[in-house]
CSV table of C-alpha atoms and ligand atoms in Angstrom, one decimal:
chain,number,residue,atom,x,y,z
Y,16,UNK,CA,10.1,-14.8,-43.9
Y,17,UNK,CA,9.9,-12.0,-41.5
Y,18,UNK,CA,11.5,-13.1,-38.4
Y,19,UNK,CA,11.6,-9.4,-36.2
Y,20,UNK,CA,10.2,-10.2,-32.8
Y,21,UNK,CA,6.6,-8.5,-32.7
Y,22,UNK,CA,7.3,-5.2,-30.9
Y,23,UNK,CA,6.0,-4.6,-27.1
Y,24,UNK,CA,3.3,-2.5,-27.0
Y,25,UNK,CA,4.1,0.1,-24.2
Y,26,UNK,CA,1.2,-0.2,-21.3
Y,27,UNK,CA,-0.3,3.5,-20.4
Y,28,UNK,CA,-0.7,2.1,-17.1
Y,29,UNK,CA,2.8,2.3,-16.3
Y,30,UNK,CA,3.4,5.8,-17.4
Y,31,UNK,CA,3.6,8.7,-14.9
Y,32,UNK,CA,1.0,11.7,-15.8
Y,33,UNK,CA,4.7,13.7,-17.0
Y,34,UNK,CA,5.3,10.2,-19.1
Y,35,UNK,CA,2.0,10.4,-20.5
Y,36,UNK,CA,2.0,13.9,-21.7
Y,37,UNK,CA,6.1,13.5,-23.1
Y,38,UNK,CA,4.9,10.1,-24.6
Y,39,UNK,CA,2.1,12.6,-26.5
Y,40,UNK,CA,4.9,14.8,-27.1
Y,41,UNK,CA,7.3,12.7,-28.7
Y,42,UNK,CA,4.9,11.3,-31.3
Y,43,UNK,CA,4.2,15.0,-32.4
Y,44,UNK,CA,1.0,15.7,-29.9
Y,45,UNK,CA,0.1,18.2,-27.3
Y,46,UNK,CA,0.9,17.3,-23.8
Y,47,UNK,CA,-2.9,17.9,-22.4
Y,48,UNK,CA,-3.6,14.6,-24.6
Y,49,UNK,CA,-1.9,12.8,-21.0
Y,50,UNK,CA,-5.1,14.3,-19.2
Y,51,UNK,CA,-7.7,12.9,-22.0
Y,52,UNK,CA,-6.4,9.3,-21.5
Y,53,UNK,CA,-6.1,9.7,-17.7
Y,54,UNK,CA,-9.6,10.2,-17.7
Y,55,UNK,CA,-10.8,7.5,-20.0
Y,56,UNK,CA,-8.6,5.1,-18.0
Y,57,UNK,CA,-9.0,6.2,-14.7
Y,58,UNK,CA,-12.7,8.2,-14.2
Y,59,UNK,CA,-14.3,5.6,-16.6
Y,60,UNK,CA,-12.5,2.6,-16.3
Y,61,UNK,CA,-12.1,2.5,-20.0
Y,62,UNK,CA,-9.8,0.0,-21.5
Y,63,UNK,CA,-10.6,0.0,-25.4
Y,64,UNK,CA,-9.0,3.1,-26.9
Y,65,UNK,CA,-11.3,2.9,-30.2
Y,66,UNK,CA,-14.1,4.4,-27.7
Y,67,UNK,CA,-12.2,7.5,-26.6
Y,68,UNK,CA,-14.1,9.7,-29.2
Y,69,UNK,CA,-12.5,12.8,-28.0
Y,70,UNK,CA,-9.1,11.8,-29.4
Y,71,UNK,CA,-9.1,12.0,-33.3
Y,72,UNK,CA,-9.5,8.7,-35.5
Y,73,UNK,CA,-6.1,9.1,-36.2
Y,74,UNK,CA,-4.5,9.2,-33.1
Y,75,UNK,CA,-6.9,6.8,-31.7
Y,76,UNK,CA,-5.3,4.0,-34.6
Y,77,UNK,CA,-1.7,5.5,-34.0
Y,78,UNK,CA,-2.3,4.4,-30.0
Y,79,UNK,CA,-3.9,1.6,-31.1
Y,80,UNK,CA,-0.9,0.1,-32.9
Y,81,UNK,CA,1.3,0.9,-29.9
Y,82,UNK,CA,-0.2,0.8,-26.7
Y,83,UNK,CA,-2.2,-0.7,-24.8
Y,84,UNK,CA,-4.2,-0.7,-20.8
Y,85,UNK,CA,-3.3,-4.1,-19.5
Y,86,UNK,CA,-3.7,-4.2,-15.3
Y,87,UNK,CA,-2.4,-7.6,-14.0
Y,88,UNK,CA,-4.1,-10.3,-14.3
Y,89,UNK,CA,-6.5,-11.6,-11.8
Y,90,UNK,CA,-5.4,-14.9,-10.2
Y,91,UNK,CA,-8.7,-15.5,-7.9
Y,92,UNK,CA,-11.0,-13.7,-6.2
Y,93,UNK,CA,-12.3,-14.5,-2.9
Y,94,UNK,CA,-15.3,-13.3,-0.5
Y,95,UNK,CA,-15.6,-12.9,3.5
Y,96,UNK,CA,-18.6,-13.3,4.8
Y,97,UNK,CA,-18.5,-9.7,6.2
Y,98,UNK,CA,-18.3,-8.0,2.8
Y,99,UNK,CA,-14.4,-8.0,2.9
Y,100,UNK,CA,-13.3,-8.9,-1.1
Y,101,UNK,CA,-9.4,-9.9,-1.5
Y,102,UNK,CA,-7.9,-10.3,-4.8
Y,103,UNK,CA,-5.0,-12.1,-5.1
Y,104,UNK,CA,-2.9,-11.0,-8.6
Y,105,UNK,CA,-0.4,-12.4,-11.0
Y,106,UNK,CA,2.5,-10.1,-11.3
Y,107,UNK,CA,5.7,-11.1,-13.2
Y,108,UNK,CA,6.4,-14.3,-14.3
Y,109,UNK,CA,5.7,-16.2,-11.0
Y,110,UNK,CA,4.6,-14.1,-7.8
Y,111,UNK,CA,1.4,-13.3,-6.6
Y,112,UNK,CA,0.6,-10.3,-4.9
Y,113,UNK,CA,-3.1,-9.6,-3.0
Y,114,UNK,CA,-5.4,-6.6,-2.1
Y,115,UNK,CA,-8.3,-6.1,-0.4
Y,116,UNK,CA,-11.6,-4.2,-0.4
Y,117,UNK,CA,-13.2,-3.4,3.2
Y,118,UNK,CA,-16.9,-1.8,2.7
Y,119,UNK,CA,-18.2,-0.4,5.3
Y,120,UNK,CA,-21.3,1.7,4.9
Y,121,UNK,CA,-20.6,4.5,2.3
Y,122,UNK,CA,-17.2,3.8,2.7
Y,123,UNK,CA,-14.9,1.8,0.8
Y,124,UNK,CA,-11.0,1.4,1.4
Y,125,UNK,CA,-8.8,-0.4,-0.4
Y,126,UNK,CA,-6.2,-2.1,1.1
Y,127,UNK,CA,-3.5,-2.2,-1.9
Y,128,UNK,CA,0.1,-3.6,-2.2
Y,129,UNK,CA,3.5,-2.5,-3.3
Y,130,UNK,CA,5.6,-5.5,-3.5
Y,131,UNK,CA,5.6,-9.2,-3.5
Y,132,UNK,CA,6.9,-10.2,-0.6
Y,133,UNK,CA,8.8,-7.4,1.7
Y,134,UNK,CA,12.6,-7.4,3.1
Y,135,UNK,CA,12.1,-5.9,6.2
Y,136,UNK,CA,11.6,-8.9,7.9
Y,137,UNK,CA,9.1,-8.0,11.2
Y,138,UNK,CA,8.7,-10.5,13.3
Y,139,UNK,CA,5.2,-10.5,13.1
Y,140,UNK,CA,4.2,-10.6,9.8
Y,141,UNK,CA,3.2,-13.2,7.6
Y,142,UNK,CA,4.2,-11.2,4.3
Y,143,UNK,CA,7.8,-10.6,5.9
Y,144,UNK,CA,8.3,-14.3,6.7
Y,145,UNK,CA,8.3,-15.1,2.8
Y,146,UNK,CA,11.5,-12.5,2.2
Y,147,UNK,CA,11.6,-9.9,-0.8
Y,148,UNK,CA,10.3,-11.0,-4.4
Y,149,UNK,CA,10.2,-7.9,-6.1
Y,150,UNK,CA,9.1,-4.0,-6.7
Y,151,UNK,CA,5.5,-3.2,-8.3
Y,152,UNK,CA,5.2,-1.5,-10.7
Y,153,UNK,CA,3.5,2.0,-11.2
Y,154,UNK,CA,0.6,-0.5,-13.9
Y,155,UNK,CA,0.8,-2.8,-10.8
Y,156,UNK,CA,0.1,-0.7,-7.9
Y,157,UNK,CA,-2.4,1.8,-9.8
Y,158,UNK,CA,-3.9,-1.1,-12.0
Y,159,UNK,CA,-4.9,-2.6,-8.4
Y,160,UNK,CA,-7.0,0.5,-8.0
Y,161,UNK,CA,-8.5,0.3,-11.4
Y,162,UNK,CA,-9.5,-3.3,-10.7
Y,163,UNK,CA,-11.3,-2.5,-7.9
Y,164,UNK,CA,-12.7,0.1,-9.2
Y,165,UNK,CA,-14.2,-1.6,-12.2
Y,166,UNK,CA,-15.4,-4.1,-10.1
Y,167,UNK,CA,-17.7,-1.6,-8.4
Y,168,UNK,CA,-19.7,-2.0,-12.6
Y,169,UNK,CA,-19.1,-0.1,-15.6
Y,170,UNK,CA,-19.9,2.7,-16.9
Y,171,UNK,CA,-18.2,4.2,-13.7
Y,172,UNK,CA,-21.0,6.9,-13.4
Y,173,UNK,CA,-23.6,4.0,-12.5
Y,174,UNK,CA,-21.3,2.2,-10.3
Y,175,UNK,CA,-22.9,0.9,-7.1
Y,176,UNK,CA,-20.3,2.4,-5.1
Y,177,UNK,CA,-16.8,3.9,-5.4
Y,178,UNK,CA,-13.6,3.5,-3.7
Y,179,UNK,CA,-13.5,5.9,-1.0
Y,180,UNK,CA,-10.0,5.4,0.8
Y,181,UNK,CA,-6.5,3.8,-0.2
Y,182,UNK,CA,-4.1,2.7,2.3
Y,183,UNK,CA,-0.5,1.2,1.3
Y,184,UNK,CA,-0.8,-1.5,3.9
Y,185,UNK,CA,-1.1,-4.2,1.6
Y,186,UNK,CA,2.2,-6.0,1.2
Y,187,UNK,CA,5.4,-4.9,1.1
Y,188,UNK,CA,7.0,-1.8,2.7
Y,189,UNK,CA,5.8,1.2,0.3
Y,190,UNK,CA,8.7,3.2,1.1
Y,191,UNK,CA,11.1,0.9,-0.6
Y,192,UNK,CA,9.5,1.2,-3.9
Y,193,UNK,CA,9.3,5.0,-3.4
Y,194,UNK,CA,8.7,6.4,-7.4
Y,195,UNK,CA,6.0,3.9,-8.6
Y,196,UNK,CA,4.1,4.5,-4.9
Y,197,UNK,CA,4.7,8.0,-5.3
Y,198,UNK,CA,3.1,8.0,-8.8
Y,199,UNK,CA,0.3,5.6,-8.0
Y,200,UNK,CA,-0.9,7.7,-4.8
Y,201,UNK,CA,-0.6,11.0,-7.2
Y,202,UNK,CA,-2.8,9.5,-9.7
Y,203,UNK,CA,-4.9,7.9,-6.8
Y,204,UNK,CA,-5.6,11.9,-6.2
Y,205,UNK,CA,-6.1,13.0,-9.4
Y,206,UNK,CA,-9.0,15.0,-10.0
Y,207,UNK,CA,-9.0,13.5,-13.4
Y,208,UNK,CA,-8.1,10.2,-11.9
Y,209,UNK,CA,-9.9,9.1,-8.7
Y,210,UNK,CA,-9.6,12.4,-7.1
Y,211,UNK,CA,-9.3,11.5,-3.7
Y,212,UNK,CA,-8.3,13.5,-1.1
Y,213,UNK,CA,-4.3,13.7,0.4
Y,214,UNK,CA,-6.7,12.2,4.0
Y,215,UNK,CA,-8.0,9.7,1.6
Y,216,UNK,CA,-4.6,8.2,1.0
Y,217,UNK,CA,-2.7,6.8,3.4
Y,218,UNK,CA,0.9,5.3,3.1
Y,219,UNK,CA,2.1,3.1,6.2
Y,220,UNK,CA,5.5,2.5,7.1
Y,221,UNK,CA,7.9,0.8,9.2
Y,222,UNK,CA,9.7,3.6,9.2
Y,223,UNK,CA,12.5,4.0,6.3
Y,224,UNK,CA,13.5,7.2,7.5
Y,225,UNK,CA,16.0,8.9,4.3
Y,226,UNK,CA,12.3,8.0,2.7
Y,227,UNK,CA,9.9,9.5,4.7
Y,228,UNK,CA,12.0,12.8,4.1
Y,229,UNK,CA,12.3,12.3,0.5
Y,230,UNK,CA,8.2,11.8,0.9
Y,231,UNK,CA,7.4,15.1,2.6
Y,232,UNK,CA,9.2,17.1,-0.6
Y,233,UNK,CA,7.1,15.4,-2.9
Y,234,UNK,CA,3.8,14.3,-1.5
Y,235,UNK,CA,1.7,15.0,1.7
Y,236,UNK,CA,-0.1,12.2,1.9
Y,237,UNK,CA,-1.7,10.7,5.2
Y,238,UNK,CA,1.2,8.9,7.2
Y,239,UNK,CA,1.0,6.5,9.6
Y,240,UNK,CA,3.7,4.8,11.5
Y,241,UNK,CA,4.3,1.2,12.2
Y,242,UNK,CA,5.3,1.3,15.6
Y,243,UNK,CA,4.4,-1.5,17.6
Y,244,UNK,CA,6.9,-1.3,20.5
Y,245,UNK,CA,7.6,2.0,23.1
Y,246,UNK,CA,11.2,1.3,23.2
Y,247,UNK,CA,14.0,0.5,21.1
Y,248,UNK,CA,15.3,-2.7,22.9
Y,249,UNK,CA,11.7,-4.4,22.1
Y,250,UNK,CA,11.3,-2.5,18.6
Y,251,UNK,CA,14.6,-3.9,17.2
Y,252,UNK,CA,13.2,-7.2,18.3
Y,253,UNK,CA,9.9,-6.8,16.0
Y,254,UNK,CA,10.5,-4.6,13.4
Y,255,UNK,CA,14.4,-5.0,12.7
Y,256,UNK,CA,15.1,-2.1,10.4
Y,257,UNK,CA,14.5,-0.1,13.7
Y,258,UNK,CA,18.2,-1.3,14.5
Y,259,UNK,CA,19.3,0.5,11.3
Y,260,UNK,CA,16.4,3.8,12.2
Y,261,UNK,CA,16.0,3.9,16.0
Y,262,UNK,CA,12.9,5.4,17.3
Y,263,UNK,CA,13.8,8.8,18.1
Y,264,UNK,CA,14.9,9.2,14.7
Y,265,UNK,CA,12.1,8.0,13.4
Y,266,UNK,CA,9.9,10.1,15.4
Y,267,UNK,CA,11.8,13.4,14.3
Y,268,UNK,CA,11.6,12.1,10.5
Y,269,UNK,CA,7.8,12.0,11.7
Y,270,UNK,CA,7.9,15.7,12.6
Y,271,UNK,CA,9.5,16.9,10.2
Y,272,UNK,CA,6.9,15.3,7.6
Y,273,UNK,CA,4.1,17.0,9.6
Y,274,UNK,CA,6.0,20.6,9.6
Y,275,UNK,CA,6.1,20.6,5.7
Y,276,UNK,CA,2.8,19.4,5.1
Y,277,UNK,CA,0.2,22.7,5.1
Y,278,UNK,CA,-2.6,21.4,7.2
Y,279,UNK,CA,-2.9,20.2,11.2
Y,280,UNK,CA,-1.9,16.6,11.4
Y,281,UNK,CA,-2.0,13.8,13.6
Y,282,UNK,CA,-0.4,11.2,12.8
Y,283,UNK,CA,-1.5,7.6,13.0
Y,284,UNK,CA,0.6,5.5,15.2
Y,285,UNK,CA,0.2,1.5,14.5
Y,286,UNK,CA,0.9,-0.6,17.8
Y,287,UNK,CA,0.4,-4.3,16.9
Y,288,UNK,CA,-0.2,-6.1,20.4
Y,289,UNK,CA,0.7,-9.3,20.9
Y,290,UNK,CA,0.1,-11.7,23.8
Y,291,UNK,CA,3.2,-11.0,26.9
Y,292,UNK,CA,5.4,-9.5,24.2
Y,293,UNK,CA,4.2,-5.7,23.9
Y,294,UNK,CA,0.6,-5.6,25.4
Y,295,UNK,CA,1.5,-4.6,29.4
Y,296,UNK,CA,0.6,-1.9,31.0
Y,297,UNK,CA,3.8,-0.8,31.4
Y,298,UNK,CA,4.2,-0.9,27.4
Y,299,UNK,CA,1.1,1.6,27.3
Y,300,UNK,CA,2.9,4.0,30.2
Y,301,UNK,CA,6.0,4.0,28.1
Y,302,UNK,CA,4.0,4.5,25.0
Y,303,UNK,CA,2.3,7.2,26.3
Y,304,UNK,CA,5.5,9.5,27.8
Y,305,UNK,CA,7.3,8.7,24.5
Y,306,UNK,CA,3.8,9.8,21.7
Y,307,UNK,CA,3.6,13.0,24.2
Y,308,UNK,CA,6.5,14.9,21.6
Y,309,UNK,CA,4.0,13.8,18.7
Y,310,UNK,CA,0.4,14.5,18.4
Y,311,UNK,CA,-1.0,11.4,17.8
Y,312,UNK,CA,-3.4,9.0,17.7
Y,313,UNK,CA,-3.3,5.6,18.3
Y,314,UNK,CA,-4.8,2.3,16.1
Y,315,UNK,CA,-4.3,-0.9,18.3
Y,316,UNK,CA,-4.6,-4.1,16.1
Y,317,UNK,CA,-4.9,-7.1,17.9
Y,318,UNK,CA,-2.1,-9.9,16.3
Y,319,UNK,CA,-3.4,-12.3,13.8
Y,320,UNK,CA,-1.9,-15.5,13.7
Y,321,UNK,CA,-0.7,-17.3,10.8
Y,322,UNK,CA,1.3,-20.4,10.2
Y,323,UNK,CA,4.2,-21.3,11.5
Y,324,UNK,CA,4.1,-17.9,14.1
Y,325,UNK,CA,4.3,-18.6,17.7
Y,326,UNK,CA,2.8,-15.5,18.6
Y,327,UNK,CA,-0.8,-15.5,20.4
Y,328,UNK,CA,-3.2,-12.8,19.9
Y,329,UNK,CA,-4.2,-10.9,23.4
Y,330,UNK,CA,-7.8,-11.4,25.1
Y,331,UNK,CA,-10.0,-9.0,24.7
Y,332,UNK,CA,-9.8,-8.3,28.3
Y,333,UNK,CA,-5.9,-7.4,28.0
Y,334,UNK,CA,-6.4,-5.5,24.7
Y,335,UNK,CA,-9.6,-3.1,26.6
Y,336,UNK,CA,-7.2,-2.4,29.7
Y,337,UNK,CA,-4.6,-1.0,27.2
Y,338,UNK,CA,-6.6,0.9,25.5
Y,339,UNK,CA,-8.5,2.3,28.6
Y,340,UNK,CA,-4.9,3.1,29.5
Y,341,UNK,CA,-4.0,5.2,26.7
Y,342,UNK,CA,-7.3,6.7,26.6
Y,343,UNK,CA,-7.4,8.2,30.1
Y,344,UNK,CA,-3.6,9.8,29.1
Y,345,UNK,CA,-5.7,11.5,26.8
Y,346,UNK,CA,-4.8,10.0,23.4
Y,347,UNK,CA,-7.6,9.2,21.0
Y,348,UNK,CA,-6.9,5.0,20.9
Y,349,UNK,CA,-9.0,2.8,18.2
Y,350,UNK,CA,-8.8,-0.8,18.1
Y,351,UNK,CA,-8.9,-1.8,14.8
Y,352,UNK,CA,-11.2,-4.7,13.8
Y,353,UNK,CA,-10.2,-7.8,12.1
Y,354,UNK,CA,-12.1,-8.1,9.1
Y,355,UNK,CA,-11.8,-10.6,6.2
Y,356,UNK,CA,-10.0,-12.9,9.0
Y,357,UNK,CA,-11.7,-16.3,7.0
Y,358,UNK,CA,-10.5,-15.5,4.0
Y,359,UNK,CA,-6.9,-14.2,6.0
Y,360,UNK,CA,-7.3,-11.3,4.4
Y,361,UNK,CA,-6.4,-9.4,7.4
Y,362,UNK,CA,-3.3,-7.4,8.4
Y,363,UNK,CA,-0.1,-9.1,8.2
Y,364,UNK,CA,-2.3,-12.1,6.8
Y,365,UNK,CA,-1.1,-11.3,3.4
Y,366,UNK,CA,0.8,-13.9,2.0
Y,367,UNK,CA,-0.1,-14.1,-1.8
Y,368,UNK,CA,2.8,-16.5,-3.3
Y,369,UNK,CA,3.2,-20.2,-3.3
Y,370,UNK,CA,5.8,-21.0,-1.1
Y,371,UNK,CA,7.7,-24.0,-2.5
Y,372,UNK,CA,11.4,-24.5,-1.6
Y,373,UNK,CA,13.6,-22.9,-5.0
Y,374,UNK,CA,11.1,-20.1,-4.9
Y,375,UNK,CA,12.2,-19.8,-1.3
Y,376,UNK,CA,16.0,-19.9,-2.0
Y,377,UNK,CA,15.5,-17.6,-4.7
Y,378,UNK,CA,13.8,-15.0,-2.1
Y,379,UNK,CA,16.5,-15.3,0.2
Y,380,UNK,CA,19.1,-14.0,-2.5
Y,381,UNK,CA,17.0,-11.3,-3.6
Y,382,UNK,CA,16.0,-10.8,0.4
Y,383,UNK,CA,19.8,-9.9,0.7
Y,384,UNK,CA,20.2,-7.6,-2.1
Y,385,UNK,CA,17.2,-5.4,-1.2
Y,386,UNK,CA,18.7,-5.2,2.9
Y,387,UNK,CA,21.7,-4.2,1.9
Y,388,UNK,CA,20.2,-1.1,-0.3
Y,389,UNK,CA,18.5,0.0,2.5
D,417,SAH,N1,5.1,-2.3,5.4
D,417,SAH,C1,4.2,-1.4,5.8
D,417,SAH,C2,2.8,-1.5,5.2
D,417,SAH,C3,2.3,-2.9,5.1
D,417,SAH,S1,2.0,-3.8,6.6
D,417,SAH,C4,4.2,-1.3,7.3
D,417,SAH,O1,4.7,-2.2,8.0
D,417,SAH,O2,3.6,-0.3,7.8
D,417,SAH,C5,0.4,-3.1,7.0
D,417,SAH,C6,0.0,-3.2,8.5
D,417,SAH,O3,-0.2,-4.6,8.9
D,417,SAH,C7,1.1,-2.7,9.4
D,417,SAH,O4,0.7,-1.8,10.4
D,417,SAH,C8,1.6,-4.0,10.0
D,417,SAH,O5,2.3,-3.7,11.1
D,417,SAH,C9,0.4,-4.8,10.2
D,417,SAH,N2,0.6,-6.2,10.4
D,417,SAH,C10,1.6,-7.0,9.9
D,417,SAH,N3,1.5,-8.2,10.4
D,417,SAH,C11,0.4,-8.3,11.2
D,417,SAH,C12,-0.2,-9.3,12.0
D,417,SAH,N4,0.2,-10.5,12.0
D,417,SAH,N5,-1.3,-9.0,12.7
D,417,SAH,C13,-1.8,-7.7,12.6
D,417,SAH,N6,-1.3,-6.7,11.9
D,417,SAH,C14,-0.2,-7.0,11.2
D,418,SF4,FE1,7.2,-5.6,5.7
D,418,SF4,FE2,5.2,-4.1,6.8
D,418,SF4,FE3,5.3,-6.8,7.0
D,418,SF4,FE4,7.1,-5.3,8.3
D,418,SF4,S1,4.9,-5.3,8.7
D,418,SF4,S2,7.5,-7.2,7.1
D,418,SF4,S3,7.5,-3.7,6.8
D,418,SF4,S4,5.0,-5.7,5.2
């Protein structure tokens, strides 16, 4: 009886474009084979590698036997009754991550994740409060896109509409998971991919400054910053790594990304505002003076709630009056609308995972770990 353990296939989703084309290499091929199969995964949306007819019978059988496109597995779907779609996805063995699809007009950005759960811990935020699960990987955070995609109808040429934008504001903190991100968003701008733009992609961070530097020699994607407090005493309140990466050095890490990319940026500064914590007037003066060494514009997002936070979102009224405020200091200043809110698809409303009590315990552990790497 033959009692070997069937062999893994290996998954082309999880393979780099440079893994890809060595993969073709070691098994005797030429390297532009990586490009073929980029495009019958990612421009079509293809899955069944008998149909790739540009790749001989042969080879087509040889991949056959040991590989295989496998995107994680949908756990539900769910539908907002203003067009906002969130998936929430089976990752590993036990978490659950989600994304979301905003359509609006001809546009259509994806809101996509990078982890299950995230370590840095803001006080605001409904994925944070769950602690750190684990990294995505690359066939996790690019397989999101490809889901999304598909969803759009297949072939991919007749699709009814395509994804326009990614931003890494799903959850987790994108930064701490730096190569698979990294590899995702290049693939996200592949020409033979989904050729999006480096505007097209956005990465958000709380600002993991060693990593934003490591970012600007690789990638020069759009950036935006989640900020949400004018002052370090109040910032180390809400986002806690800022204890470890104080503003100003965050801000510089900020500049210096700008200076190495080769086009005019501004830079998108997240401000969170939340009810008698960060949302007074004299928050907006002190935001102003301090964006003034940065040109920047501002995205105000109103706080949604979630269980078991005390924090209260802002009235309109209060959320206008700082805007107007930052507005008349000349700073372009957006509030950003809630969308998907009945489904809590919307920022900071991610939450994804069960939350019994070992699965709890067993975040906390792995919560520590992942702080003290950062
Ligand atoms: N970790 C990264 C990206 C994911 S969070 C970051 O923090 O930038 C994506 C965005 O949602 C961030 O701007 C974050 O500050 C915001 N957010 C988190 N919780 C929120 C909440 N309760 N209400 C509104 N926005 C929230
Ligand atoms: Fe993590 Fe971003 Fe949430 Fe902060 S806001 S806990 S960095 S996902």
């Amino acid at each position: 009886m033959n009692t070997k353990p069937a062999k893994t296939k290996i998954n082309l989703l999880s393979l780099s474009k440079q893994e890809l084309a060595d993969f073709f290499v070691s098994i005797g091929e030429k390297p532009f084979r990586a490009t073929q199969i980029i495009k019958w995964i990612h421009q079509r949306g293809v899955s069944d590698i008998s149909l790739m007819t540009d790749l001989s019978k042969d080879l087509r059988e040889k991949l056959l036997k040991e590989c295989e496109i496998r995107a994680p597995e949908i756990e539900r779907e769910e539908y907002s009754e203003d067009g906002t779609k969130k998936w929430i996805i089976k990752v590993g063995e036990k978490d659950l991550i989600e994304m979301v699809l905003i359509p609006e007009n001809d546009r259509s950005t994806l809101c996509v994740s990078s982890q299950a759960g995230c370590a840095v811990d803001c006080s605001f935020c409904a994925t944070g409060k769950q602690g750190f699960s684990r990294n995505l990987g690359l066939d996790e955070i690019i397989g999101q896109v490809w889901i999304a995609a598909n969803s759009f109808g297949l072939p991919r040429e007749s699709a009814s509409r395509n994804i326009t934008n990614v931003v890494m504001m799903g959850m987790g903190e994108p930064l701490l998971n730096f190569i698979p991100v990294v590899e995702a968003m290049k693939l996200m701008m592949d020409d033979n991919a989904y050729g999006l733009s480096k505007r097209k992609v956005t990465l958000s961070t709380s600002g993991i400054v060693p990593k934003i530097d490591e970012l600007s020699k690789v990638s020069d994607v759009a950036l935006t910053i989640s900020l949400h407090a004018p002052n370090d005493q109040l910032r180390n309140e809400l986002v806690p790594i800022n204890k470890k990466y104080p503003i100003q050095e965050l801000l510089d890490s900020v500049k210096r990304y700008v200076a190495s990319c080769d086009d005019k940026r501004v830079t998108t500064i997240e401000y969170i505002l939340i009810d008698g914590i960060n949302d007074d007037l004299s928050h907006a003066e002190e935001l102003s003076v301090l964006l003034e060494q940065l040109p920047s514009k501002i995205n105000l997002i109103p706080f949604n709630a979630f269980e078991g936070s005390n924090y209260l979102k802002p009235s309109g009224n209060r959320v206008k009056r700082f805007q107007e405020y930052l507005k008349n200091k000349g700073y372009v200043t957006t509030i950003r609308s809630t969308r998907g809110d009945d489904i809590m698809a919307a920022c900071g409303q991610l939450v994804g995972q069960v939350n019994d009590k070992t699965r709890r315990k067993e975040r906390a552990q792995k919560n520590k770990i992942q702080i003290k790497a950062i």
